PDB file of N, CA and C in Angstrom:
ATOM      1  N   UNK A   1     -56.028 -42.871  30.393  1.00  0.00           N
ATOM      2  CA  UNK A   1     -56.756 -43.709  31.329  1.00  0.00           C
ATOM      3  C   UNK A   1     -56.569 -43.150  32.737  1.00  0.00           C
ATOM      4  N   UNK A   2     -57.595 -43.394  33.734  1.00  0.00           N
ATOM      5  CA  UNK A   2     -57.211 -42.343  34.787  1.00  0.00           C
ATOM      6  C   UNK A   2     -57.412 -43.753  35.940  1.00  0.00           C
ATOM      7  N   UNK A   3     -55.855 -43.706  36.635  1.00  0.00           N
ATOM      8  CA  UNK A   3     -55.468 -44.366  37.593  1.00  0.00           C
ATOM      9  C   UNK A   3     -56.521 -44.321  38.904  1.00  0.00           C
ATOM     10  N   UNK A   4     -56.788 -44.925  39.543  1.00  0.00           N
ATOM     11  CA  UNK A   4     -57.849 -44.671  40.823  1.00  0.00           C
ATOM     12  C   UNK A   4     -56.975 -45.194  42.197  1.00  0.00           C
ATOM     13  N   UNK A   5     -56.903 -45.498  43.102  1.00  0.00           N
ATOM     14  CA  UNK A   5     -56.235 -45.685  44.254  1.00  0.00           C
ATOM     15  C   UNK A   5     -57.576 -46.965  44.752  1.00  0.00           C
ATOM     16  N   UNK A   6     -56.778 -47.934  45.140  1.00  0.00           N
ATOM     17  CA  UNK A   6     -57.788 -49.010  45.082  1.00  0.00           C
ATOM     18  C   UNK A   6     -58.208 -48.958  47.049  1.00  0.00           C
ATOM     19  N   UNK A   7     -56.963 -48.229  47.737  1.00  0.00           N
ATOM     20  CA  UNK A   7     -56.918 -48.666  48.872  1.00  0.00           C
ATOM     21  C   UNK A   7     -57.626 -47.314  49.501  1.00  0.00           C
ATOM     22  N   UNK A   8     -57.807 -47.065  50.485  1.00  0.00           N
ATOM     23  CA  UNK A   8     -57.567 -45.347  50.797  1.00  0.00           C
ATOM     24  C   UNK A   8     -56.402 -45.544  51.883  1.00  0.00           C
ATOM     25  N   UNK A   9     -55.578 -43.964  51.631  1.00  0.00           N
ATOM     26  CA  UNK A   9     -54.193 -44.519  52.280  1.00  0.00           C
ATOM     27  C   UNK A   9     -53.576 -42.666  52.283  1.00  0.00           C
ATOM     28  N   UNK A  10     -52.121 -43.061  52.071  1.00  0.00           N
ATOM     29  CA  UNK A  10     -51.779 -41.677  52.247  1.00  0.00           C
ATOM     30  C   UNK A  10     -50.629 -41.858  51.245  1.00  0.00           C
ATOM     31  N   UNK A  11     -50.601 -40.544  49.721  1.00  0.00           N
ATOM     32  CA  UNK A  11     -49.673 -40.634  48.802  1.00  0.00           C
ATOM     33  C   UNK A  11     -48.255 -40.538  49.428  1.00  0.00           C
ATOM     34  N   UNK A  12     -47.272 -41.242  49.067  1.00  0.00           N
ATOM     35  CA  UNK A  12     -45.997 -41.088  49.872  1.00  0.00           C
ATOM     36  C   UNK A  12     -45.261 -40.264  48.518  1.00  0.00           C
ATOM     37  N   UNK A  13     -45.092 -40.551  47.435  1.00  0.00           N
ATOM     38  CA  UNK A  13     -44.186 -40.023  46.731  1.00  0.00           C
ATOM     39  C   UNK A  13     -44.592 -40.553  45.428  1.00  0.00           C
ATOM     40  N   UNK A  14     -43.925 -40.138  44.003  1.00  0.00           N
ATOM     41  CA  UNK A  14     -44.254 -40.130  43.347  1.00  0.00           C
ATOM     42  C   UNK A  14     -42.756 -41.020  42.299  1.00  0.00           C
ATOM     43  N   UNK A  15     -42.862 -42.179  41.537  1.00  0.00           N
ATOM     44  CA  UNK A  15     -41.924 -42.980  41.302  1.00  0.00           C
ATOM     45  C   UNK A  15     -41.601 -42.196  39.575  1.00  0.00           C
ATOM     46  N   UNK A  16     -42.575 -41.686  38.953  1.00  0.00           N
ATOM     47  CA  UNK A  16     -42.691 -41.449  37.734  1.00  0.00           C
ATOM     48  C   UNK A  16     -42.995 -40.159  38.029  1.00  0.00           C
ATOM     49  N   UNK A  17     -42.515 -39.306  36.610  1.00  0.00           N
ATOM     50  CA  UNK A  17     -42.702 -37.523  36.529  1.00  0.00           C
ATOM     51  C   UNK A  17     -43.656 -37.329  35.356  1.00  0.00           C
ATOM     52  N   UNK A  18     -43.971 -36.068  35.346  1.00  0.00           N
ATOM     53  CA  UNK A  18     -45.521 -35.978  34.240  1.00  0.00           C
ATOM     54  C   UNK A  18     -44.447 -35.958  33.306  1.00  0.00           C
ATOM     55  N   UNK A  19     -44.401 -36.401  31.881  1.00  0.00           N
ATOM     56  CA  UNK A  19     -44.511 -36.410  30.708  1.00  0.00           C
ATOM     57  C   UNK A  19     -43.618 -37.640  30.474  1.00  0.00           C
ATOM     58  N   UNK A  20     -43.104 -38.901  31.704  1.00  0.00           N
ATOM     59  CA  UNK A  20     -42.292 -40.110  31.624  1.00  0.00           C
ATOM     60  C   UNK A  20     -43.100 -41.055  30.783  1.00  0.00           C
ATOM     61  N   UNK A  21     -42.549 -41.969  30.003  1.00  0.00           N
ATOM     62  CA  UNK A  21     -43.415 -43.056  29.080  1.00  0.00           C
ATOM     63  C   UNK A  21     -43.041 -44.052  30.185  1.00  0.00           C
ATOM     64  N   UNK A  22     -44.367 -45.101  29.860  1.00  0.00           N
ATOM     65  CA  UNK A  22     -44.499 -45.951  31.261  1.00  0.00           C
ATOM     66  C   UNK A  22     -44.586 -47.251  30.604  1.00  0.00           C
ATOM     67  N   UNK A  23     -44.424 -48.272  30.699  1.00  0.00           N
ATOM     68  CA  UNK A  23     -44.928 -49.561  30.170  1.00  0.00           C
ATOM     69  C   UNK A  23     -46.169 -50.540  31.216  1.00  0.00           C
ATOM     70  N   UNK A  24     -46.751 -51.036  31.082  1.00  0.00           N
ATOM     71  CA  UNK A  24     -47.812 -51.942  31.895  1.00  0.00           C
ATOM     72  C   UNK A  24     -46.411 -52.172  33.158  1.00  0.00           C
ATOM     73  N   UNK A  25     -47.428 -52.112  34.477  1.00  0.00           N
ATOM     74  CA  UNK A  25     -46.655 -52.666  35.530  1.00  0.00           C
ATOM     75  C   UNK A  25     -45.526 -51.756  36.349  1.00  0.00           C
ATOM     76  N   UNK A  26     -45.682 -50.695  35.676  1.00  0.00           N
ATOM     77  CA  UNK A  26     -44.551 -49.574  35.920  1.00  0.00           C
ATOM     78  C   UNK A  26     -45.403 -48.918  37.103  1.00  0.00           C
ATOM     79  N   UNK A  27     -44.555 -49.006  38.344  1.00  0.00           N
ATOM     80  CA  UNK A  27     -44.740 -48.267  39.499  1.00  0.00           C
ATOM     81  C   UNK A  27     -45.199 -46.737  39.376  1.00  0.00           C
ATOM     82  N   UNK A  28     -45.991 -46.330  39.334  1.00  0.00           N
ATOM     83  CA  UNK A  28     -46.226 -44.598  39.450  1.00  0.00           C
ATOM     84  C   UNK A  28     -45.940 -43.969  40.951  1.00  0.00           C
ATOM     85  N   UNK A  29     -46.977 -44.397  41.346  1.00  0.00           N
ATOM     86  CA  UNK A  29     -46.951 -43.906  42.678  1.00  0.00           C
ATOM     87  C   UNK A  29     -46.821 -44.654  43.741  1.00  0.00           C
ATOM     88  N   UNK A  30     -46.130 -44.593  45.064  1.00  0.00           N
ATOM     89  CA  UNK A  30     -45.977 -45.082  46.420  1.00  0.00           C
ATOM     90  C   UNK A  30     -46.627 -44.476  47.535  1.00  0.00           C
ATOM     91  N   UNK A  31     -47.702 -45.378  48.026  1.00  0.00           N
ATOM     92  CA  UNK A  31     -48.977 -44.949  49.008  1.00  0.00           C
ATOM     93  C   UNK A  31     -48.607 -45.928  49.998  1.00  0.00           C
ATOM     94  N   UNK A  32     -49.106 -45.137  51.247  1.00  0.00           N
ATOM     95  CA  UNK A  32     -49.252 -46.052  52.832  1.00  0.00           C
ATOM     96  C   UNK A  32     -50.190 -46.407  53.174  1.00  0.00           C
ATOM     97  N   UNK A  33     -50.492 -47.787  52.816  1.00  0.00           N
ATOM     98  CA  UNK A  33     -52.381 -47.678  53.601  1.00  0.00           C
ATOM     99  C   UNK A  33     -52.344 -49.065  54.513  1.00  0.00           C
ATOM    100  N   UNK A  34     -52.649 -49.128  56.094  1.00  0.00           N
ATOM    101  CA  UNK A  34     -52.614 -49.441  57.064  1.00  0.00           C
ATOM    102  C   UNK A  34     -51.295 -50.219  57.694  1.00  0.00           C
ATOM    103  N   UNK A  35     -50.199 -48.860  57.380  1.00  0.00           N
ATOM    104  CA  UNK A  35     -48.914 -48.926  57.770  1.00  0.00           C
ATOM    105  C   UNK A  35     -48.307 -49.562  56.968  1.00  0.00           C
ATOM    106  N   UNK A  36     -48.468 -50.541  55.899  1.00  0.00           N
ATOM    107  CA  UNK A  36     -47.936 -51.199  54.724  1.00  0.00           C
ATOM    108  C   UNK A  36     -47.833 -50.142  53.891  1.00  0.00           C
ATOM    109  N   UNK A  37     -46.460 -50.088  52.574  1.00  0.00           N
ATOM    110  CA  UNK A  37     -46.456 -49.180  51.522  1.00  0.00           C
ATOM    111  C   UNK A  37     -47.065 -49.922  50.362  1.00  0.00           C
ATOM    112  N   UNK A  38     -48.120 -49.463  49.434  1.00  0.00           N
ATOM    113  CA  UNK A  38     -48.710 -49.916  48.950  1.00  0.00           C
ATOM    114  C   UNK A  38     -48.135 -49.405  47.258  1.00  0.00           C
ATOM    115  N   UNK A  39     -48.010 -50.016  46.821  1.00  0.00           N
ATOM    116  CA  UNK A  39     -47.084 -49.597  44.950  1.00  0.00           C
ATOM    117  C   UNK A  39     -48.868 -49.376  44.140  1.00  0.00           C
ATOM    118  N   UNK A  40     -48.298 -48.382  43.519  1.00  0.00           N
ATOM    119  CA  UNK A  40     -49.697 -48.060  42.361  1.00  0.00           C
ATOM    120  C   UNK A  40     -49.382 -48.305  40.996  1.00  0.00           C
ATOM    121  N   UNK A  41     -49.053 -49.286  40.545  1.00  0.00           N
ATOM    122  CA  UNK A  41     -48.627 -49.731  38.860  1.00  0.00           C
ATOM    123  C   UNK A  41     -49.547 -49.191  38.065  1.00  0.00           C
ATOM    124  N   UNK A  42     -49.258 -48.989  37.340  1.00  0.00           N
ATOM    125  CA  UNK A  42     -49.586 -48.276  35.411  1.00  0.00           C
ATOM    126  C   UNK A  42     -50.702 -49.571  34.731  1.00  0.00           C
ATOM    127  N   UNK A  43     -52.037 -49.034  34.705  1.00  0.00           N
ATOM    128  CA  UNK A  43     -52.306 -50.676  33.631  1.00  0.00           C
ATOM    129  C   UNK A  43     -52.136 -50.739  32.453  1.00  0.00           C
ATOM    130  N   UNK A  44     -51.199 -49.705  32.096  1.00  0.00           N
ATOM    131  CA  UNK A  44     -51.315 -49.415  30.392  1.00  0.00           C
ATOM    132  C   UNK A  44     -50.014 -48.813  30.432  1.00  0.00           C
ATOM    133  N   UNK A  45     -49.657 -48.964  29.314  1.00  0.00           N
ATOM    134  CA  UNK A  45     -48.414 -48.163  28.539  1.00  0.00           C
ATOM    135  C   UNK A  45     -48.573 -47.058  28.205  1.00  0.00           C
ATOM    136  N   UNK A  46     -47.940 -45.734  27.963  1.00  0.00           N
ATOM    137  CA  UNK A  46     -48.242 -44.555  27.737  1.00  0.00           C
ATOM    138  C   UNK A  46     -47.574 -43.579  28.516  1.00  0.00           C
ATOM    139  N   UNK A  47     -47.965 -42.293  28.614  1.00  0.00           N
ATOM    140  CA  UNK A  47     -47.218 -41.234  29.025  1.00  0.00           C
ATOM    141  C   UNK A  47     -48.222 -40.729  30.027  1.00  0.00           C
ATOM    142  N   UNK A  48     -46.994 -40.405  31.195  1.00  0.00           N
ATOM    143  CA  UNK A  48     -48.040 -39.692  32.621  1.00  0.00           C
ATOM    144  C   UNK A  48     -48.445 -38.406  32.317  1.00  0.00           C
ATOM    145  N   UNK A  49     -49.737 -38.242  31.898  1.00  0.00           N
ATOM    146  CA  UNK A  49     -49.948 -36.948  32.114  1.00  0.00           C
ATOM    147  C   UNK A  49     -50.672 -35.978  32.691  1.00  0.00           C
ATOM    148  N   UNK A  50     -50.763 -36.628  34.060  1.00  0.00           N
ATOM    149  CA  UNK A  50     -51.444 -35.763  35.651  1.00  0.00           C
ATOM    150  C   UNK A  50     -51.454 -36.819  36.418  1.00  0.00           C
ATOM    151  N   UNK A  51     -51.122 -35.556  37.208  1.00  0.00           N
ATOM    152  CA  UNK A  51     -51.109 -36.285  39.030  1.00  0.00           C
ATOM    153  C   UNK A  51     -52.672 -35.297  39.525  1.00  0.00           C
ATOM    154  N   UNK A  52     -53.275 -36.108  39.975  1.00  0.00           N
ATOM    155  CA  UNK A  52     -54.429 -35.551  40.636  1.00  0.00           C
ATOM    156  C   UNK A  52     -54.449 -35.478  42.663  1.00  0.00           C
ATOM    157  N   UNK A  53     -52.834 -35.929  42.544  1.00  0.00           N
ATOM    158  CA  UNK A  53     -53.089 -35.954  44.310  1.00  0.00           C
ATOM    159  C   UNK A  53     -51.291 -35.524  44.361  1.00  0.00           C
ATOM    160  N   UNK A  54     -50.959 -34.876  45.693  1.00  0.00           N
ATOM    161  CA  UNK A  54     -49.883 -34.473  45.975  1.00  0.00           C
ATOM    162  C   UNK A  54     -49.281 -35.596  47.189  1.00  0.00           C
ATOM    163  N   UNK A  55     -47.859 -35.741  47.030  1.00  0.00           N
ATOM    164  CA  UNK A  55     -47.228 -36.379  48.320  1.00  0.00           C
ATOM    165  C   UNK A  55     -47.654 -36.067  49.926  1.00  0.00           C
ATOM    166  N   UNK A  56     -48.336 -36.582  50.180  1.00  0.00           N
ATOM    167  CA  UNK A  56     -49.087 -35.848  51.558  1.00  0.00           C
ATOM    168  C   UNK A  56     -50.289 -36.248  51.495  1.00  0.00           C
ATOM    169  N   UNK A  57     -51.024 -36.464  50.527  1.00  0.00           N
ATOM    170  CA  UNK A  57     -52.579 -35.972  50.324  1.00  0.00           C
ATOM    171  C   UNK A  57     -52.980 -37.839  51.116  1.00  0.00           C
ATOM    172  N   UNK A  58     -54.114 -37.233  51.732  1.00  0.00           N
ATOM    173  CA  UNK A  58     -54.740 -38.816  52.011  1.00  0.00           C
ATOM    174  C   UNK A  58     -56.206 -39.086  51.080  1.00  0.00           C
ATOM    175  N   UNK A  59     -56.189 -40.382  50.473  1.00  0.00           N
ATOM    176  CA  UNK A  59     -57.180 -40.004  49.756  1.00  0.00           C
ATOM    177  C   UNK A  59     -57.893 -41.765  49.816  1.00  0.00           C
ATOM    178  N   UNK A  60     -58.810 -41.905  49.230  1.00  0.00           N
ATOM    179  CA  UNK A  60     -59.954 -42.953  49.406  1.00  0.00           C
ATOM    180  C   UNK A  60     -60.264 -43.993  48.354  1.00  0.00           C
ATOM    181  N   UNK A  61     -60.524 -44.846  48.723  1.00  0.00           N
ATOM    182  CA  UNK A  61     -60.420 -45.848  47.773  1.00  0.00           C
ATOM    183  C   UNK A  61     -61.440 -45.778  46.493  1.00  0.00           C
ATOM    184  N   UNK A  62     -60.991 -45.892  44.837  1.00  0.00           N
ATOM    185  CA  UNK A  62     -61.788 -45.560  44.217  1.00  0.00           C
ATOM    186  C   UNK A  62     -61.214 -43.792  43.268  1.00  0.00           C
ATOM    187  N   UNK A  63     -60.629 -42.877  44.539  1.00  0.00           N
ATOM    188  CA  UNK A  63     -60.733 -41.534  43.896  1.00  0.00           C
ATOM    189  C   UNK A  63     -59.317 -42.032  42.579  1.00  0.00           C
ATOM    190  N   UNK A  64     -59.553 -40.753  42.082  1.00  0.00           N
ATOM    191  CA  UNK A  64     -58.510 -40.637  40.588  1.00  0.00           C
ATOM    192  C   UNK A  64     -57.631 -40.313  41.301  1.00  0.00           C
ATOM    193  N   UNK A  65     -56.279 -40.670  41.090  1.00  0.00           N
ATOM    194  CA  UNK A  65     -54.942 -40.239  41.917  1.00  0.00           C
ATOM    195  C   UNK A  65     -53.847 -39.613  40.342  1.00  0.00           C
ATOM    196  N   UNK A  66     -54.438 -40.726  39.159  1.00  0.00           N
ATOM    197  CA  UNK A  66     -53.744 -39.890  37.992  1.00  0.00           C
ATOM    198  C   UNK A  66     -54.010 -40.154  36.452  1.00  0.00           C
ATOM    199  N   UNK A  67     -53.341 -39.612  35.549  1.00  0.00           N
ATOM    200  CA  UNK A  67     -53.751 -39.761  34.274  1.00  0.00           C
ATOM    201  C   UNK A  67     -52.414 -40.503  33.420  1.00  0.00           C
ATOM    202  N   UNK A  68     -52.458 -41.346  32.887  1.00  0.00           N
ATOM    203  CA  UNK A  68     -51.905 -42.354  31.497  1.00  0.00           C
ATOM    204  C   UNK A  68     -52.892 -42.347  30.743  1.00  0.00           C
ATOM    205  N   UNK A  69     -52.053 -41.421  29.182  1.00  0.00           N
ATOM    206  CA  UNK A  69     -52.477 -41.669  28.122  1.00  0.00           C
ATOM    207  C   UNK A  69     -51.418 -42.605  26.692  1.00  0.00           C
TER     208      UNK A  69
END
């Protein structure tokens, strides 16, 4: 399933590593969007397998930020 970034903001870091098993609700990624840190939870259970954005990257509300299968 491919995660989208609901806000547009800026990726801060990454809570989960590619091949971690995740359960619903599991933090992936930590984004900044209008000075608030914004948490990116998992909607599914499964294993991370891509990051489509790097710590740094600023990106827009809507784009793919990652992959759970």
């Amino acid at each position: 399933m491919e995660i989208k970034s609901r806000v547009p903001g800026k990726i801060v870091r990454f809570e989960k590593q590619i091949g971690d098993s995740v359960e619903v609700k599991d933090v992936l990624i930590v984004m900044e969007a209008m000075k608030m840190k914004q948490l990116v939870p998992s909607p599914v259970a499964g294993v991370v397998k891509e990051y489509k954005v790097q710590p740094g990257d600023r990106v827009s509300a809507g784009q793919v930020i990652a992959v759970v299968e």
